[in-house]
Coordinates of C-alpha atoms in Angstrom, one line a residue:
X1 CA 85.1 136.9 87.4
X2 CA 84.2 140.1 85.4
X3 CA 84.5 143.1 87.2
X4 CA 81.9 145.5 87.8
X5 CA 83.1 149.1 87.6
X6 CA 83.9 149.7 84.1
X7 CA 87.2 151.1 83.7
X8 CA 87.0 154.8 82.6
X9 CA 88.9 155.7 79.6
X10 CA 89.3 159.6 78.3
X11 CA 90.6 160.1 74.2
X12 CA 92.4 162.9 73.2
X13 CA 91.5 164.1 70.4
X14 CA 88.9 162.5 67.8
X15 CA 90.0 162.9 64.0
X16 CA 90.9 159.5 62.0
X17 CA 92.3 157.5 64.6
X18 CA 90.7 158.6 67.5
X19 CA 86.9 158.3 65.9
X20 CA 87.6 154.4 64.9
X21 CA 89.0 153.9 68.0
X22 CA 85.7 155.2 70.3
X23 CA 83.7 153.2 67.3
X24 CA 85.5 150.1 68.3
X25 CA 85.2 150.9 71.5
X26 CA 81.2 151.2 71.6
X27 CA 80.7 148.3 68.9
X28 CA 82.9 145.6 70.3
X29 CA 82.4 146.6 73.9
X30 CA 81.2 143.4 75.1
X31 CA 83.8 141.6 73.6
X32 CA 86.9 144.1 75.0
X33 CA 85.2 143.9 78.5
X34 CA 85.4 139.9 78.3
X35 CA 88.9 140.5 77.1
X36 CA 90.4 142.9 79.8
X37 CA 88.0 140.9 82.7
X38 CA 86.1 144.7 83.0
X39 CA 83.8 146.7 81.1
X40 CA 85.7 150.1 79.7
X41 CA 84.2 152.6 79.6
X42 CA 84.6 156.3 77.8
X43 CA 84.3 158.7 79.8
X44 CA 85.4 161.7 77.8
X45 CA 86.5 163.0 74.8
X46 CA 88.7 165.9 74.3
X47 CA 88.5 168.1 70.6
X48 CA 89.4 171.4 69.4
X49 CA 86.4 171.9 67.2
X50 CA 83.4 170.9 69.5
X51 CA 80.7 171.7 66.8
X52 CA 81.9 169.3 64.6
X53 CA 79.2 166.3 64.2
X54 CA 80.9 162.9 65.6
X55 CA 79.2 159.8 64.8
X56 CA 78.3 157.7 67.6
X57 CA 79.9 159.5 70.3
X58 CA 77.8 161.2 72.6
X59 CA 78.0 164.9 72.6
X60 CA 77.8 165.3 76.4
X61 CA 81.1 163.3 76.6
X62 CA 82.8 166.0 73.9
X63 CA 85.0 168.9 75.7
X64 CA 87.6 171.1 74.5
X65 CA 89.4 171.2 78.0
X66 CA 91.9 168.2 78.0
X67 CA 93.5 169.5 80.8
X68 CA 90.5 169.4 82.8
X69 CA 89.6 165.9 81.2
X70 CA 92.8 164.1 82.6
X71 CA 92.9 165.9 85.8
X72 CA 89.8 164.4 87.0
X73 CA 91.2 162.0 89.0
X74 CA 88.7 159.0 88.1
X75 CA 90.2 158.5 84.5
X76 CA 91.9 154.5 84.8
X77 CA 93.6 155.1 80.5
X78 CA 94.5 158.0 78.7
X79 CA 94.5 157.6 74.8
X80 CA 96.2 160.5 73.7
X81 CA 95.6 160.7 69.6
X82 CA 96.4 164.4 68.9
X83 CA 100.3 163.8 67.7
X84 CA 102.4 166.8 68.2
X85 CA 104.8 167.9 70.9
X86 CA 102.7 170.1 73.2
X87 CA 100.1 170.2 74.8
X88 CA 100.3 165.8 74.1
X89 CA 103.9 165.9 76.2
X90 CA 101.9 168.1 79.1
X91 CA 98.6 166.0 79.0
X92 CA 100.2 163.1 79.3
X93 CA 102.8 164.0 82.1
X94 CA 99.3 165.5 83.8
X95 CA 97.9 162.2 83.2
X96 CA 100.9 160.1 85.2
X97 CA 100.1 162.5 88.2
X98 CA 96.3 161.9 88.6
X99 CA 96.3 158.1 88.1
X100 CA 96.1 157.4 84.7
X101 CA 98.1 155.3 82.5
X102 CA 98.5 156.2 78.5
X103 CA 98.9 154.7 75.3
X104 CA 100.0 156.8 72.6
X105 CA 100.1 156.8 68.9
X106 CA 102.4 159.9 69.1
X107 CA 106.0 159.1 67.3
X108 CA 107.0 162.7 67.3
X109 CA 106.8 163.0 71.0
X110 CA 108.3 159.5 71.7
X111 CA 111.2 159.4 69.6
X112 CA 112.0 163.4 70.9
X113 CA 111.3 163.2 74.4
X114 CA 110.6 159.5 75.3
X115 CA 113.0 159.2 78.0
X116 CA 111.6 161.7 80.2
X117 CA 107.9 160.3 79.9
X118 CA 108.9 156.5 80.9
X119 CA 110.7 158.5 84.3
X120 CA 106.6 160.3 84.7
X121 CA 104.7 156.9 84.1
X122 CA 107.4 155.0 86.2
X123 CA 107.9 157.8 88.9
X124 CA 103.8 157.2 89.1
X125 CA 103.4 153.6 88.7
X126 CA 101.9 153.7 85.5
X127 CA 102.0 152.3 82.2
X128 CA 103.1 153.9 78.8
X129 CA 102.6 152.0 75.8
X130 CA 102.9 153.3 72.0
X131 CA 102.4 150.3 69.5
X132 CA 100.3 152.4 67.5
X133 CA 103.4 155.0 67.1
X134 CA 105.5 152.8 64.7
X135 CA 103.5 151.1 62.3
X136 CA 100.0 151.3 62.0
X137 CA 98.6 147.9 62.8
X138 CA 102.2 145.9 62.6
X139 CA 103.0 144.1 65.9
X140 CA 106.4 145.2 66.1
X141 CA 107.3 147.4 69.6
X142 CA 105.9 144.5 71.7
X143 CA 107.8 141.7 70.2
X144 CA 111.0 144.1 70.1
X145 CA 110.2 144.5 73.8
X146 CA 109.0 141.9 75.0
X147 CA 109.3 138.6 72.7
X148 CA 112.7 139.6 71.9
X149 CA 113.7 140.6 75.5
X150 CA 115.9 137.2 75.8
X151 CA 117.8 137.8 72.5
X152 CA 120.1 140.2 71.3
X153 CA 119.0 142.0 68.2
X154 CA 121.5 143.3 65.7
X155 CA 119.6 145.1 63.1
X156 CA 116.2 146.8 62.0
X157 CA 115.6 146.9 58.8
X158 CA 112.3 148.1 57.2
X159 CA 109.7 150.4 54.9
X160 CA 108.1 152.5 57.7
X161 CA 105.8 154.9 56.0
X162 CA 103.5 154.3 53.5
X163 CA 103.3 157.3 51.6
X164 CA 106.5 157.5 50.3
X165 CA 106.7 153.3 49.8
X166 CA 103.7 154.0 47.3
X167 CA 105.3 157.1 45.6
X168 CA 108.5 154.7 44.8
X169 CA 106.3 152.1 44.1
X170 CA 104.3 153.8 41.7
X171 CA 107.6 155.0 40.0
X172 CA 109.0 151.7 40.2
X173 CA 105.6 149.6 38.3
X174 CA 104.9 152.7 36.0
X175 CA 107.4 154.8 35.2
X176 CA 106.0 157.8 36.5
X177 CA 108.3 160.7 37.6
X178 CA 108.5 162.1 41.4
X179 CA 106.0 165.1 41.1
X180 CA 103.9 163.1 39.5
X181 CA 103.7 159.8 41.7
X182 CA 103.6 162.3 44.1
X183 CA 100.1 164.2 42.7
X184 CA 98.4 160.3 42.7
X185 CA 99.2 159.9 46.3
X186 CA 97.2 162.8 47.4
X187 CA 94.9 162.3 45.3
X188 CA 94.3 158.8 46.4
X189 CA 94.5 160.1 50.8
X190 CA 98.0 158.7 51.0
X191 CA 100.1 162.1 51.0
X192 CA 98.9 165.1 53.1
X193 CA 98.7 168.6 51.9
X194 CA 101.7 169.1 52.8
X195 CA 103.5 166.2 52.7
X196 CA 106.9 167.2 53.7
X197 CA 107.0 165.2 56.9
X198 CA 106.8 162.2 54.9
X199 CA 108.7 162.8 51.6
X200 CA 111.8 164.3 53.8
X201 CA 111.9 161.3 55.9
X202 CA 110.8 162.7 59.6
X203 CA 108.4 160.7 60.1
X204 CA 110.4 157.8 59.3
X205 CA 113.3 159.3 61.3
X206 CA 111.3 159.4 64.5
X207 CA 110.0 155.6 63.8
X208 CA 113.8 154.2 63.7
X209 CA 114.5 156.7 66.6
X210 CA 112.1 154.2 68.6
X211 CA 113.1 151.3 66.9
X212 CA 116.5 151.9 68.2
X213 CA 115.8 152.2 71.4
X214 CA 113.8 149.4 72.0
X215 CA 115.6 146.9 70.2
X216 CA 119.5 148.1 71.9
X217 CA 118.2 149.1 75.1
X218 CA 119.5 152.2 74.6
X219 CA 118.5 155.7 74.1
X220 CA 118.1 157.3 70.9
X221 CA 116.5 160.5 69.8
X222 CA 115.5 161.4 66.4
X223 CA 118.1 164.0 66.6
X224 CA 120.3 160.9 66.5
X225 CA 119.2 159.9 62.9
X226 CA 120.4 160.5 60.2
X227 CA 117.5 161.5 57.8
X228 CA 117.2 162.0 53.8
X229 CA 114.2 162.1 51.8
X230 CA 113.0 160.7 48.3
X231 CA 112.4 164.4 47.0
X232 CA 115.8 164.2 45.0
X233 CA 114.7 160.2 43.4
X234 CA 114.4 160.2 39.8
X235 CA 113.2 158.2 37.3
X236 CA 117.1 157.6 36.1
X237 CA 117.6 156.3 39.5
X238 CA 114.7 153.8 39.2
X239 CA 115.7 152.5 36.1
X240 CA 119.5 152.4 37.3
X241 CA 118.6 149.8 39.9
X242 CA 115.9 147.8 37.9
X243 CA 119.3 146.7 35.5
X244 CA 120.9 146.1 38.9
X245 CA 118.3 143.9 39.9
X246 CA 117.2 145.9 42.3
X247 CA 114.5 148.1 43.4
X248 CA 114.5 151.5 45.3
X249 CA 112.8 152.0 48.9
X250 CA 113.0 154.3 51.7
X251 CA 114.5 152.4 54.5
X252 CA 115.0 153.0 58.1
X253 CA 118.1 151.2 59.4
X254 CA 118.8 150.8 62.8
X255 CA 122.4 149.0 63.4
X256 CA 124.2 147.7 66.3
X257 CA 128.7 147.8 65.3
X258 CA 129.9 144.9 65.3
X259 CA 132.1 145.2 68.0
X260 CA 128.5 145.9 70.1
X261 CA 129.7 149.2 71.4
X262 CA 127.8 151.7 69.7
X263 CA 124.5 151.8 67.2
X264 CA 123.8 153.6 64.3
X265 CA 120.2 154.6 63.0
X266 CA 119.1 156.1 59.7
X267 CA 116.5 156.7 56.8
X268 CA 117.6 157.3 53.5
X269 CA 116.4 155.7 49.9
X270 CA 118.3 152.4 49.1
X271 CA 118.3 150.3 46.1
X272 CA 117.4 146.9 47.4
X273 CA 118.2 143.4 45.8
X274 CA 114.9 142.3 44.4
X275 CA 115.1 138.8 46.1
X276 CA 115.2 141.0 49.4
X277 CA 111.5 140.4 51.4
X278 CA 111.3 144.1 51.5
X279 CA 111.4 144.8 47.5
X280 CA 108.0 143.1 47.1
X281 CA 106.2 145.4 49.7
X282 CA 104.1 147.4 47.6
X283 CA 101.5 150.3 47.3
X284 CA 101.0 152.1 50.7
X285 CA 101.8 148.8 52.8
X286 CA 104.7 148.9 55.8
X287 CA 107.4 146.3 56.4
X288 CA 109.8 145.6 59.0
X289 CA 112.6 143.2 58.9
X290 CA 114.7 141.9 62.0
X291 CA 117.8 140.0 62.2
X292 CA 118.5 138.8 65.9
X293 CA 120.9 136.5 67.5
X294 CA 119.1 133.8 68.4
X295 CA 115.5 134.0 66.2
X296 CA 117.7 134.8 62.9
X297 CA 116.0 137.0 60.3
X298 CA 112.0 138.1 60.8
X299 CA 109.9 140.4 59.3
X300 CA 106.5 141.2 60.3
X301 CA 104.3 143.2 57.4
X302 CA 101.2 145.0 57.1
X303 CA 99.4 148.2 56.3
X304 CA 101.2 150.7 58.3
X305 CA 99.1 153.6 58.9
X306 CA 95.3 154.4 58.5
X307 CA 92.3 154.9 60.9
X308 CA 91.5 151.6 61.2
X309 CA 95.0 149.8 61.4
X310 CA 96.2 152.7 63.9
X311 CA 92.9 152.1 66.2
X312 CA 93.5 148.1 66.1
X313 CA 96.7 148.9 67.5
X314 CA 96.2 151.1 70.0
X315 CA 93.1 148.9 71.3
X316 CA 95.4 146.5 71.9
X317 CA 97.6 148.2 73.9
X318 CA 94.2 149.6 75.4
X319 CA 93.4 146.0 76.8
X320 CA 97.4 145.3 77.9
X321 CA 97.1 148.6 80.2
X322 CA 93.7 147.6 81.2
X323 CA 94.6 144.1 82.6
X324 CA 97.7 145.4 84.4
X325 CA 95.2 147.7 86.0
X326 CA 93.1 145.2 87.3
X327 CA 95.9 142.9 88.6
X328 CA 97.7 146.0 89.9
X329 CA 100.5 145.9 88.1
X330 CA 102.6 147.7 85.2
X331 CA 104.3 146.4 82.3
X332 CA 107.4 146.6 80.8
X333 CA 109.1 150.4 81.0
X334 CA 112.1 151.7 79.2
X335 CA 115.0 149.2 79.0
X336 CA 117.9 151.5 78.1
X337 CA 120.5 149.9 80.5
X338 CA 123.3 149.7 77.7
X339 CA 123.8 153.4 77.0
X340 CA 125.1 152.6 73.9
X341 CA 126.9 155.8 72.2
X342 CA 125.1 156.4 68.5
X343 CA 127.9 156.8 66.0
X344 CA 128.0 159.5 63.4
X345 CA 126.4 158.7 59.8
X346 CA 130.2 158.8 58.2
X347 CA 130.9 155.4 60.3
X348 CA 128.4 153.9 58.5
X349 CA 129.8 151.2 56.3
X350 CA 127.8 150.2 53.3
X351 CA 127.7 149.7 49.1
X352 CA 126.9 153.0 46.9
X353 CA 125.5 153.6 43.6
X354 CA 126.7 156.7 41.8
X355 CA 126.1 158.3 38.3
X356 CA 128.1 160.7 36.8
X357 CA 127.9 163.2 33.6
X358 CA 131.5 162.8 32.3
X359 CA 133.1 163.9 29.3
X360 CA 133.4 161.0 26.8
X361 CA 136.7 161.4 26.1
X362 CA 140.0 159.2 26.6
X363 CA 141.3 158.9 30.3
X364 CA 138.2 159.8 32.2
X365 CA 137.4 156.6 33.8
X366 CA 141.0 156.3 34.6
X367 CA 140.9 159.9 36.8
X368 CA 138.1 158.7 38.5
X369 CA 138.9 155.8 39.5
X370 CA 141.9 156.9 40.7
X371 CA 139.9 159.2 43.0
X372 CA 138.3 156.4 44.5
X373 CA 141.7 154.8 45.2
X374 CA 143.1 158.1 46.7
X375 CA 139.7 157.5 49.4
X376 CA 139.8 154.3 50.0
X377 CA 136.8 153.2 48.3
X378 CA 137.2 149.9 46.2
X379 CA 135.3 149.8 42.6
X380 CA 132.8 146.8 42.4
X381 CA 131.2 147.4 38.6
X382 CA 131.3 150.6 36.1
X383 CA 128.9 151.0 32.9
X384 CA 129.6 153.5 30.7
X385 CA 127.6 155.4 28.1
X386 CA 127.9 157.9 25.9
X387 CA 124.9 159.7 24.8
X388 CA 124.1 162.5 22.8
X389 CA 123.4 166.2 23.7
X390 CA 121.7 169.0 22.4
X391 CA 121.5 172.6 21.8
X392 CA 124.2 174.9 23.6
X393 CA 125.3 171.4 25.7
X394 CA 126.1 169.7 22.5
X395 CA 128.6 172.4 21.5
X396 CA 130.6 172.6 24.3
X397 CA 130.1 168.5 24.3
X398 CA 131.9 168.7 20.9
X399 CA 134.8 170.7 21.6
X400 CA 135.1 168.6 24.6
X401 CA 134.6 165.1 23.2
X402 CA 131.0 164.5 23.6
X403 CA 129.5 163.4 26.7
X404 CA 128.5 160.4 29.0
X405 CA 126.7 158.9 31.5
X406 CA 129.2 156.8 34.2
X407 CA 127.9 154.7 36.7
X408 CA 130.2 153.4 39.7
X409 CA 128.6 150.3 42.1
X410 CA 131.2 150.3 44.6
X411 CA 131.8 147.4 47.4
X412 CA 131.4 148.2 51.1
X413 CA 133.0 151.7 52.5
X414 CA 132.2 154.1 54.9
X415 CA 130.1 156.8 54.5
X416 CA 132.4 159.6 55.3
X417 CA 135.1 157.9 52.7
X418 CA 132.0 158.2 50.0
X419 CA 131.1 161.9 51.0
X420 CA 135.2 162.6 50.6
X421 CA 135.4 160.8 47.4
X422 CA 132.3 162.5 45.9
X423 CA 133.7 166.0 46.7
X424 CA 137.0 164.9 44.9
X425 CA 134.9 164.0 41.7
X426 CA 133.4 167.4 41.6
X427 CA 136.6 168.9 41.3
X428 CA 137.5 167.1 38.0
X429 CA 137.6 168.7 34.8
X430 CA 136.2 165.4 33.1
X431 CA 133.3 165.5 35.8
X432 CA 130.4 168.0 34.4
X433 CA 128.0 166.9 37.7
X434 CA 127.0 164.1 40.3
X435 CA 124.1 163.1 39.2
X436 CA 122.7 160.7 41.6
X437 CA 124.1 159.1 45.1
X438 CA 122.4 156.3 46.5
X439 CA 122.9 153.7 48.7
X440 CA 123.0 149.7 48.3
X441 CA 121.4 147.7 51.1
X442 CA 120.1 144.5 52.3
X443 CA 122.5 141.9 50.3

């Protein structure tokens, strides 16, 4: 039997996200209601710029008092679409206390300070849910939480933001440079004005943070991840794993040891095989790719952020927190029972791809490999190339012996043997820079 009281829902804040979702909310109303077994209803909407003209929303539900908005004691859902630490980690505490459950699109918050708001929503009886905060429109906490819950995952592998998938991409299909893949991605509403949260890999880094957590019932904070950016990709590098037959993404990887006591999570650009599932994602598109015990390898893929994909998401969770409402009941909290430790990035164990400027001279390849011998690090493949210089550079190139390009593809090592063996090689004579580091994943 439908119920008669709607269910009253307040929305903080109302830019990309939050305007699709009260559009969805007033279009598809009758079909949410038969959904949830209520009518929903909103019952306020909180903004910083009230003046602003807001398409189908009527202006006597607009207010720039949030506080006020979640504190009045008759609010059944909070959707809280501002992003940010504060006030969103405030509101939504304030939210817990007067009654209201909350689903969040915030990563930022969740992956900083996520622990202490599933203790407010269960201290409260409430729920917390945040599908919308990993990737866009992707199912992927709920199955990690909940369809997963019987098996034991072992690793998260995926592309989690879509800017920085499209700049790569774009580098990868048309040989553009950084700065300039970069400039097309604004231009096109994928990159920000500033795009530095995505391009340096935070919001990425918060992503695997929650990742982590869900899928090793264990805490991890984006503090615990290690992050790196695609700022320092070049066009060399692109080309370097297209002869590899691979291609280069920014990946977050979240990694249970495999002795199972401790987990590593990080974000960094990878060259990828390209018969991986994740080298074909392409443009601005998200994918995530799950290897668990019992299921074996998934990967669930779609677009990964926009208003619309965001808003589907968070409706859904919208309906989840609405029915447990009506049958008085909460879902599933945090599951962090394991308190698994999360190792440093130097126990990382994986392949690398490094380039070196060398002198092309007798004996070279010989010093550095023996470097790489002194660390530990065993030598899968080297290519050598000379190549010639010019100007000032080809002078002292000729009293030297010319110059070269050396690539080493190493086999698996850990990272804090590479980090040792790279500062070795900039102490060489023979070794004129390090070019490029990267890392080899998903073979």
């Amino acid at each position: 039997m439908m119920r008669t009281r709607p269910l009253k829902v307040a929305l903080l804040g109302c830019g990309v996200v939050g305007s699709e979702v009260a559009r969805i909310m007033t279009t598809h109303a009758d079909d949410l209601a038969a959904r949830i077994g209520a009518p929903v209803e909103l019952a306020g909407v909180a903004v910083r710029r009230p003046s602003k003209v807001r398409e189908g929303i009527d202006p006597a539900l607009i207010t720039t008092d949030a506080t006020a908005l979640v504190k009045r004691g008759d609010i059944d859902v909070v959707i809280e679409v501002i992003g940010g630490i504060e006030p969103a980690r405030t509101l939504i505490t304030t939210a817990f206390e007067h009654g209201a459950s909350v689903v969040s699109a915030n990563k930022a918050l969740l992956a900083e300070d996520g622990a202490a708001l599933h203790a407010a929503a269960e201290q409260h009886g409430r729920d917390l849910y945040y599908e919308a905060a990993v990737a866009g429109a992707i199912p992927l906490v709920r199955p990690l939480r909940e369809s997963l819950a019987g098996d034991k995952v072992n690793r998260v592998l995926g592309i989690v933001n879509g800017t920085t998938n499209f700049i790569l991409d774009r580098m990868d299909t048309s040989g553009a440079g950084y700065s300039e893949a970069l400039d097309e991605a604004t231009a096109l509403g994928y990159a920000e004005a500033d795009p530095t949260a995505d391009v340096e890999g935070f919001d990425a880094a918060a992503k695997a943070a929650i990742l982590a957590g869900i899928a090793f019932h264990t805490r991890v904070r984006i503090g615990d991840v290690h992050r790196e950016g695609i700022t320092e990709v070049t066009a060399a590098d692109i080309v370097s794993a297209r002869r590899m037959g691979c291609t280069v993404k920014l990946l977050a990887i979240c990694e249970r040891a495999a002795d199972g006591n401790s987990v590593t999570a990080r974000v960094h650009p990878a060259m990828i095989p390209l018969s991986h599932p994740l080298a074909s994602v392409r443009e601005a598109y998200n994918a995530v790719f799950v290897e668990a015990e019992a299921a074996g390898q998934l990967m669930f893929y779609g677009p990964g952020a926009g208003g619309s994909p965001t808003a589907s998401a968070v409706l859904g969770d919208l309906v989840a927190v609405c029915r447990n409402k009506l049958n008085e009941a909460t879902g599933p909290g945090e599951s962090a029972y394991t308190r698994l430790p999360v190792s440093p990035m130097g126990d990382v164990v994986t392949r690398y791809h490094i380039s070196l400027d060398v002198a092309d001279r007798p004996g070279v390849l010989a010093q550095v490999a023996t470097v790489f011998a002194e660390q530990g690090v065993s030598i899968d493949t080297v290519r050598q190339q000379s190549r010639n210089a010019s100007g000032a550079d080809a002078a002292a190139a000729a009293q030297d012996g010319g110059e070269a390009s050396l690539v080493v593809v190493t086999h698996r090592a850990p990272d804090a043997a590479l980090s040792a063996t790279v500062e070795a090689l900039r102490k060489l004579d023979t070794v004129r820079g390090v070019a490029s580091i990267m890392r080899v994943e998903g073979e």
